[in-house]
CSV table of C-alpha atoms in Angstrom, one decimal:
chain,number,residue,atom,x,y,z
A,20,MET,CA,34.5,18.2,47.8
A,21,THR,CA,36.4,16.0,50.2
A,22,ALA,CA,40.2,15.7,50.3
A,23,LEU,CA,41.7,12.3,49.7
A,24,THR,CA,44.5,11.1,52.0
A,25,HIS,CA,46.8,8.3,51.3
A,26,PRO,CA,49.1,6.6,53.7
A,27,MET,CA,52.8,7.4,53.3
A,28,PRO,CA,54.8,4.5,51.8
A,29,MET,CA,56.7,2.4,54.3
A,30,GLY,CA,60.1,3.2,52.7
A,31,ARG,CA,59.4,7.0,52.8
A,32,THR,CA,58.2,6.7,56.4
A,33,ARG,CA,61.4,5.0,57.5
A,34,ALA,CA,63.4,7.7,55.6
A,35,VAL,CA,61.5,10.4,57.5
A,36,TYR,CA,62.2,8.8,60.9
A,37,ALA,CA,65.9,8.3,60.0
A,38,LEU,CA,66.2,11.9,58.9
A,39,GLU,CA,64.6,13.2,62.1
A,40,ILE,CA,66.9,11.1,64.2
A,41,ARG,CA,70.0,12.2,62.4
A,42,LEU,CA,69.1,15.9,62.6
A,43,GLU,CA,68.4,15.6,66.3
A,44,LEU,CA,71.7,13.9,67.0
A,45,VAL,CA,73.6,16.5,64.9
A,46,ARG,CA,71.9,19.3,66.7
A,47,LEU,CA,72.8,18.0,70.1
A,48,LEU,CA,76.4,17.2,69.3
A,49,ARG,CA,76.8,20.7,67.9
A,50,MET,CA,75.7,22.3,71.2
A,51,PRO,CA,78.9,22.7,73.3
A,52,ALA,CA,76.9,23.8,76.2
A,53,PHE,CA,75.2,20.4,76.3
A,54,ALA,CA,77.9,18.1,74.8
A,55,LEU,CA,80.9,19.0,76.8
A,56,PRO,CA,79.4,18.7,80.4
A,57,MET,CA,77.4,15.7,79.5
A,58,PHE,CA,80.3,13.8,78.0
A,59,LEU,CA,83.2,15.0,80.2
A,60,LEU,CA,81.6,15.4,83.6
A,61,PRO,CA,80.9,11.7,84.3
A,62,VAL,CA,84.3,10.4,83.2
A,63,ALA,CA,86.1,13.3,85.1
A,64,THR,CA,84.2,12.5,88.3
A,65,TYR,CA,84.9,8.8,87.9
A,66,LEU,CA,88.6,9.5,87.5
A,67,LEU,CA,88.6,11.8,90.6
A,68,PHE,CA,86.9,9.5,93.0
A,69,ALA,CA,87.7,6.0,91.7
A,70,PHE,CA,91.4,6.7,91.0
A,71,ALA,CA,92.6,9.8,92.8
A,72,VAL,CA,90.5,9.7,96.0
A,73,ALA,CA,89.8,5.9,96.5
A,74,GLY,CA,92.6,4.4,94.4
A,75,GLU,CA,94.2,2.5,97.4
A,76,ALA,CA,90.8,1.3,98.6
A,77,VAL,CA,90.0,-0.1,95.1
A,78,ALA,CA,93.4,-1.8,94.9
A,79,LYS,CA,92.7,-3.6,98.2
A,80,ASP,CA,89.0,-4.3,97.7
A,81,PRO,CA,87.9,-5.2,94.2
A,82,ASP,CA,84.2,-4.8,95.2
A,83,ALA,CA,84.8,-1.0,95.7
A,84,GLY,CA,85.9,-0.8,92.1
A,85,ARG,CA,82.8,-2.6,90.9
A,86,PHE,CA,80.6,-0.4,93.1
A,87,MET,CA,82.1,2.8,91.7
A,88,PHE,CA,82.0,1.6,88.1
A,89,GLY,CA,78.3,0.8,88.4
A,90,GLY,CA,77.4,4.0,90.1
A,91,PHE,CA,79.3,6.4,87.8
A,92,SER,CA,78.1,4.5,84.7
A,93,VAL,CA,74.5,4.9,85.9
A,94,MET,CA,75.2,8.6,86.4
A,95,ALA,CA,76.7,8.9,82.8
A,96,VAL,CA,73.9,7.2,80.9
A,97,THR,CA,71.0,8.7,82.9
A,98,MET,CA,72.1,12.3,83.1
A,99,ALA,CA,72.9,12.4,79.3
A,100,ALA,CA,69.5,10.8,78.5
A,101,LEU,CA,67.5,13.2,80.7
A,102,PHE,CA,69.2,16.4,79.5
A,103,ALA,CA,69.2,15.4,75.9
A,104,THR,CA,65.4,15.3,75.9
A,105,CYS,CA,64.0,17.7,78.5
A,106,PRO,CA,65.3,21.2,77.8
A,107,ASN,CA,65.1,21.0,74.0
A,108,LEU,CA,61.6,19.6,74.0
A,109,ALA,CA,60.4,22.4,76.4
A,110,MET,CA,62.0,25.0,74.2
A,111,GLU,CA,60.5,23.6,71.0
A,112,ARG,CA,57.0,23.4,72.6
A,113,GLU,CA,57.3,26.9,73.9
A,114,GLN,CA,58.3,28.3,70.5
A,115,GLY,CA,55.5,26.5,68.7
A,116,LEU,CA,57.8,24.2,66.7
A,117,LEU,CA,55.9,21.1,67.7
A,118,THR,CA,52.7,22.7,66.6
A,119,LEU,CA,54.3,23.5,63.2
A,120,LYS,CA,55.5,19.9,62.9
A,121,ARG,CA,52.1,18.6,63.5
A,122,ALA,CA,50.8,20.6,60.6
A,123,GLN,CA,53.4,19.1,58.3
A,124,PRO,CA,52.8,15.9,56.2
A,125,ALA,CA,55.1,13.8,58.3
A,126,PRO,CA,54.6,10.9,60.7
A,127,PRO,CA,53.4,12.4,64.0
A,128,GLY,CA,55.7,10.2,66.0
A,129,ALA,CA,58.9,10.9,64.2
A,130,TRP,CA,60.0,13.9,66.3
A,131,LEU,CA,59.3,12.0,69.6
A,132,THR,CA,61.1,8.9,68.4
A,133,ALA,CA,64.1,11.1,67.4
A,134,LYS,CA,64.1,12.6,70.9
A,135,ILE,CA,64.2,9.2,72.6
A,136,VAL,CA,66.7,7.7,70.2
A,137,ALA,CA,69.0,10.8,70.7
A,138,GLY,CA,68.7,10.4,74.4
A,139,VAL,CA,69.7,6.8,74.3
A,140,ALA,CA,72.6,7.5,71.9
A,141,CYS,CA,73.8,10.4,74.1
A,142,GLY,CA,73.7,8.1,77.2
A,143,ALA,CA,75.8,5.5,75.4
A,144,LEU,CA,78.3,8.2,74.3
A,145,ALA,CA,78.6,9.5,77.8
A,146,TYR,CA,79.2,6.0,79.1
A,147,LEU,CA,81.8,4.9,76.6
A,148,PRO,CA,84.8,6.8,78.1
A,149,ILE,CA,84.1,5.2,81.5
A,150,LEU,CA,83.8,1.8,79.9
A,151,VAL,CA,87.1,2.2,78.1
A,152,LEU,CA,88.9,3.6,81.1
A,153,ALA,CA,87.6,0.8,83.4
A,154,ALA,CA,88.4,-2.0,80.9
A,155,VAL,CA,91.9,-0.7,80.0
A,156,THR,CA,93.0,-0.1,83.7
A,157,GLY,CA,91.2,-3.1,85.2
A,158,GLN,CA,89.9,-0.8,87.9
A,159,ALA,CA,86.4,-2.3,87.8
A,160,HIS,CA,87.8,-5.9,88.3
A,161,LEU,CA,85.2,-7.3,85.7
A,162,SER,CA,85.5,-9.8,82.9
A,163,GLY,CA,84.7,-9.1,79.3
A,164,ALA,CA,81.4,-10.9,79.5
A,165,GLN,CA,80.4,-8.9,82.6
A,166,PHE,CA,81.2,-5.6,80.8
A,167,VAL,CA,79.0,-6.6,77.9
A,168,ALA,CA,76.1,-7.6,80.0
A,169,MET,CA,76.3,-4.6,82.2
A,170,SER,CA,76.7,-2.3,79.2
A,171,ALA,CA,73.5,-3.7,77.6
A,172,VAL,CA,71.5,-3.0,80.7
A,173,LEU,CA,72.9,0.5,81.1
A,174,VAL,CA,72.0,1.5,77.5
A,175,ALA,CA,68.5,0.0,77.9
A,176,GLY,CA,68.3,1.8,81.2
A,177,THR,CA,68.4,5.2,79.5
A,178,ILE,CA,64.8,4.8,78.2
A,179,PRO,CA,63.0,5.5,81.6
A,180,PHE,CA,65.1,8.7,81.9
A,181,CYS,CA,64.3,9.7,78.4
A,182,ALA,CA,60.6,9.3,79.4
A,183,LEU,CA,61.2,11.5,82.4
A,184,GLY,CA,62.8,14.1,80.2
A,185,VAL,CA,60.0,14.1,77.7
A,186,MET,CA,57.5,14.4,80.6
A,187,LEU,CA,59.4,17.4,82.2
A,188,GLY,CA,59.8,19.0,78.8
A,189,ALA,CA,56.1,18.7,78.2
A,190,LEU,CA,55.2,20.2,81.6
A,191,THR,CA,57.7,23.1,82.0
A,192,SER,CA,58.7,26.2,80.1
A,193,GLY,CA,62.0,26.3,78.1
A,194,SER,CA,63.7,28.6,80.6
A,195,ALA,CA,62.7,26.5,83.7
A,196,ALA,CA,63.2,23.1,82.2
A,197,PRO,CA,66.9,22.7,83.2
A,198,ALA,CA,66.1,23.7,86.8
A,199,TYR,CA,63.2,21.2,87.0
A,200,ALA,CA,65.4,18.5,85.4
A,201,ASN,CA,68.1,19.0,88.1
A,202,LEU,CA,65.4,19.1,90.8
A,203,ALA,CA,64.0,15.8,89.6
A,204,TYR,CA,67.4,14.1,88.9
A,205,LEU,CA,70.0,15.1,91.5
A,206,PRO,CA,68.2,14.1,94.7
A,207,GLY,CA,67.7,10.6,93.5
A,208,LEU,CA,71.3,10.4,92.4
A,209,TYR,CA,72.5,10.9,95.9
A,210,LEU,CA,69.6,9.4,97.9
A,211,SER,CA,69.5,6.2,96.0
A,212,GLY,CA,72.9,5.0,97.3
A,213,VAL,CA,74.4,4.9,93.8
A,214,PHE,CA,77.6,6.8,94.7
A,215,PHE,CA,78.2,5.7,98.3
A,216,PRO,CA,76.7,3.3,100.8
A,217,LEU,CA,73.8,4.8,102.8
A,218,PRO,CA,73.2,4.3,106.5
A,219,LYS,CA,70.6,1.7,107.3
A,220,SER,CA,68.2,4.4,108.5
A,221,MET,CA,67.9,5.6,104.9
A,222,HIS,CA,67.5,2.3,103.1
A,223,PHE,CA,63.8,2.5,103.1
A,224,GLN,CA,63.6,5.5,100.7
A,225,THR,CA,66.1,4.1,98.0
A,226,VAL,CA,63.3,2.1,96.3
A,227,PHE,CA,61.5,5.3,95.4
A,228,TRP,CA,64.3,6.4,92.9
A,229,PRO,CA,64.7,4.9,89.4
A,230,HIS,CA,68.5,5.3,89.8
A,231,PHE,CA,68.5,2.6,92.4
A,232,HIS,CA,66.6,0.1,90.4
A,233,LEU,CA,68.8,0.6,87.3
A,234,ASP,CA,71.9,0.2,89.5
A,235,GLN,CA,70.4,-3.0,90.9
A,236,LEU,CA,69.9,-4.3,87.4
A,237,VAL,CA,73.4,-3.4,86.3
A,238,PHE,CA,74.8,-5.5,89.2
A,239,ALA,CA,72.5,-8.3,88.5
A,240,ALA,CA,73.6,-8.4,84.9
A,241,GLY,CA,77.2,-8.5,85.9
A,242,GLY,CA,76.7,-11.1,88.6
A,243,VAL,CA,77.9,-8.8,91.3
A,244,ASP,CA,75.8,-10.1,94.2
A,245,LYS,CA,77.3,-8.1,97.1
A,246,PHE,CA,75.4,-4.9,96.2
A,247,ARG,CA,72.1,-6.5,95.2
A,248,TRP,CA,69.1,-5.8,97.5
A,249,ILE,CA,66.0,-6.6,95.4
A,250,ALA,CA,65.0,-9.1,92.8
A,251,PRO,CA,65.9,-8.1,89.1
A,252,GLU,CA,62.2,-8.8,88.2
A,253,MET,CA,61.0,-6.2,90.7
A,254,ALA,CA,63.5,-3.6,89.4
A,255,VAL,CA,62.4,-4.2,85.8
A,256,ALA,CA,58.7,-3.9,86.8
A,257,ILE,CA,59.3,-0.7,88.6
A,258,LEU,CA,61.3,0.9,85.8
A,259,LEU,CA,58.7,-0.2,83.3
A,260,GLY,CA,55.9,1.2,85.4
A,261,PHE,CA,57.9,4.5,85.8
A,262,THR,CA,58.4,4.7,82.0
A,263,VAL,CA,54.7,4.1,81.3
A,264,LEU,CA,53.7,6.7,83.8
A,265,CYS,CA,56.1,9.4,82.6
A,266,SER,CA,55.2,8.7,78.9
A,267,GLY,CA,51.4,8.8,79.6
A,268,VAL,CA,51.6,12.1,81.4
A,269,ALA,CA,53.8,13.5,78.6
A,270,LEU,CA,51.5,12.4,75.7
A,271,TYR,CA,48.4,13.6,77.6
A,272,ARG,CA,50.0,17.0,78.1
A,273,LEU,CA,51.3,17.3,74.5
A,274,LYS,CA,47.9,16.2,73.1
A,275,ARG,CA,46.1,19.0,75.0
A,276,ARG,CA,48.7,21.8,74.7
A,277,GLY,CA,50.9,20.9,71.8
C-alpha cells in the first residue's frame, strides 16, 4: 500500500513561510544578548568617531563625513546580518532542531528563508539609527536621493553576509560559531579600508573582502566618486559569486549532515 502525497496549497505555503519569518524575527528581537550589541554598537561607534573624534575634520571636509557614513553603515548592516544567522543556525543544527523540521509536513525551505529574511531585517534595523542621525544632523553631506539610493544598496548588501552566516552556521558547532563568525568578519572590516584609508602597500588585498565591494557599491549608488576604485559591475559580480559560493557550501553541508 503506497502513501499518497499532495502538494500544499499555495496559500497555505505562503502562510507557513510568513509564520516562520515572524517567529524568527520575534526570537531574535527577544534576545537582549543579540539585539542590544547589534543595534547599539554601530550607531554608538559612529557617534564616537564621526562626531566626537573627527567632528572638526568632517566640518571642514564633507568627503570625510561621506566616507564615515558609508563605512559605519556597511558595518551596521553586515554585522547584524551575519550574527543573526550564524550562531542560531549552528545551535539549532547541533541540537537536532533542523532534523526535526525536515520530518514535519512543512516546506523544506521555510526555515532557511526565515533565517535570511531575519538577517536582512536585522541589518536594516541596525542601519536605521545611523541613517536618521546622519540625515538629521547633515553630517554625511548627502541629498535625500543619495540617502535613498545608498540605503537600498546597503539593505540588498546584507544578503551575501547572510549567506556567509548560513555557511558558518552549517560548518561549525553552536559554541564555536560566534568565534568563527568574528574570525571571518572582523579582519575584513579593518583590512578592507572601510573605516580608514589604507596605505598604498595594502591596497592589493582589499579586493579579497566582501566589505570592500559593498562599500564601493554604496558610494557608486550615492554618486560619491572620490572613494571609488573599481567598477560597480565588478563589485556586483564578486558579491554575487561570494553569495553563490557560501550558499552552495552551506546547502551541501546541510544536505549531508542535517
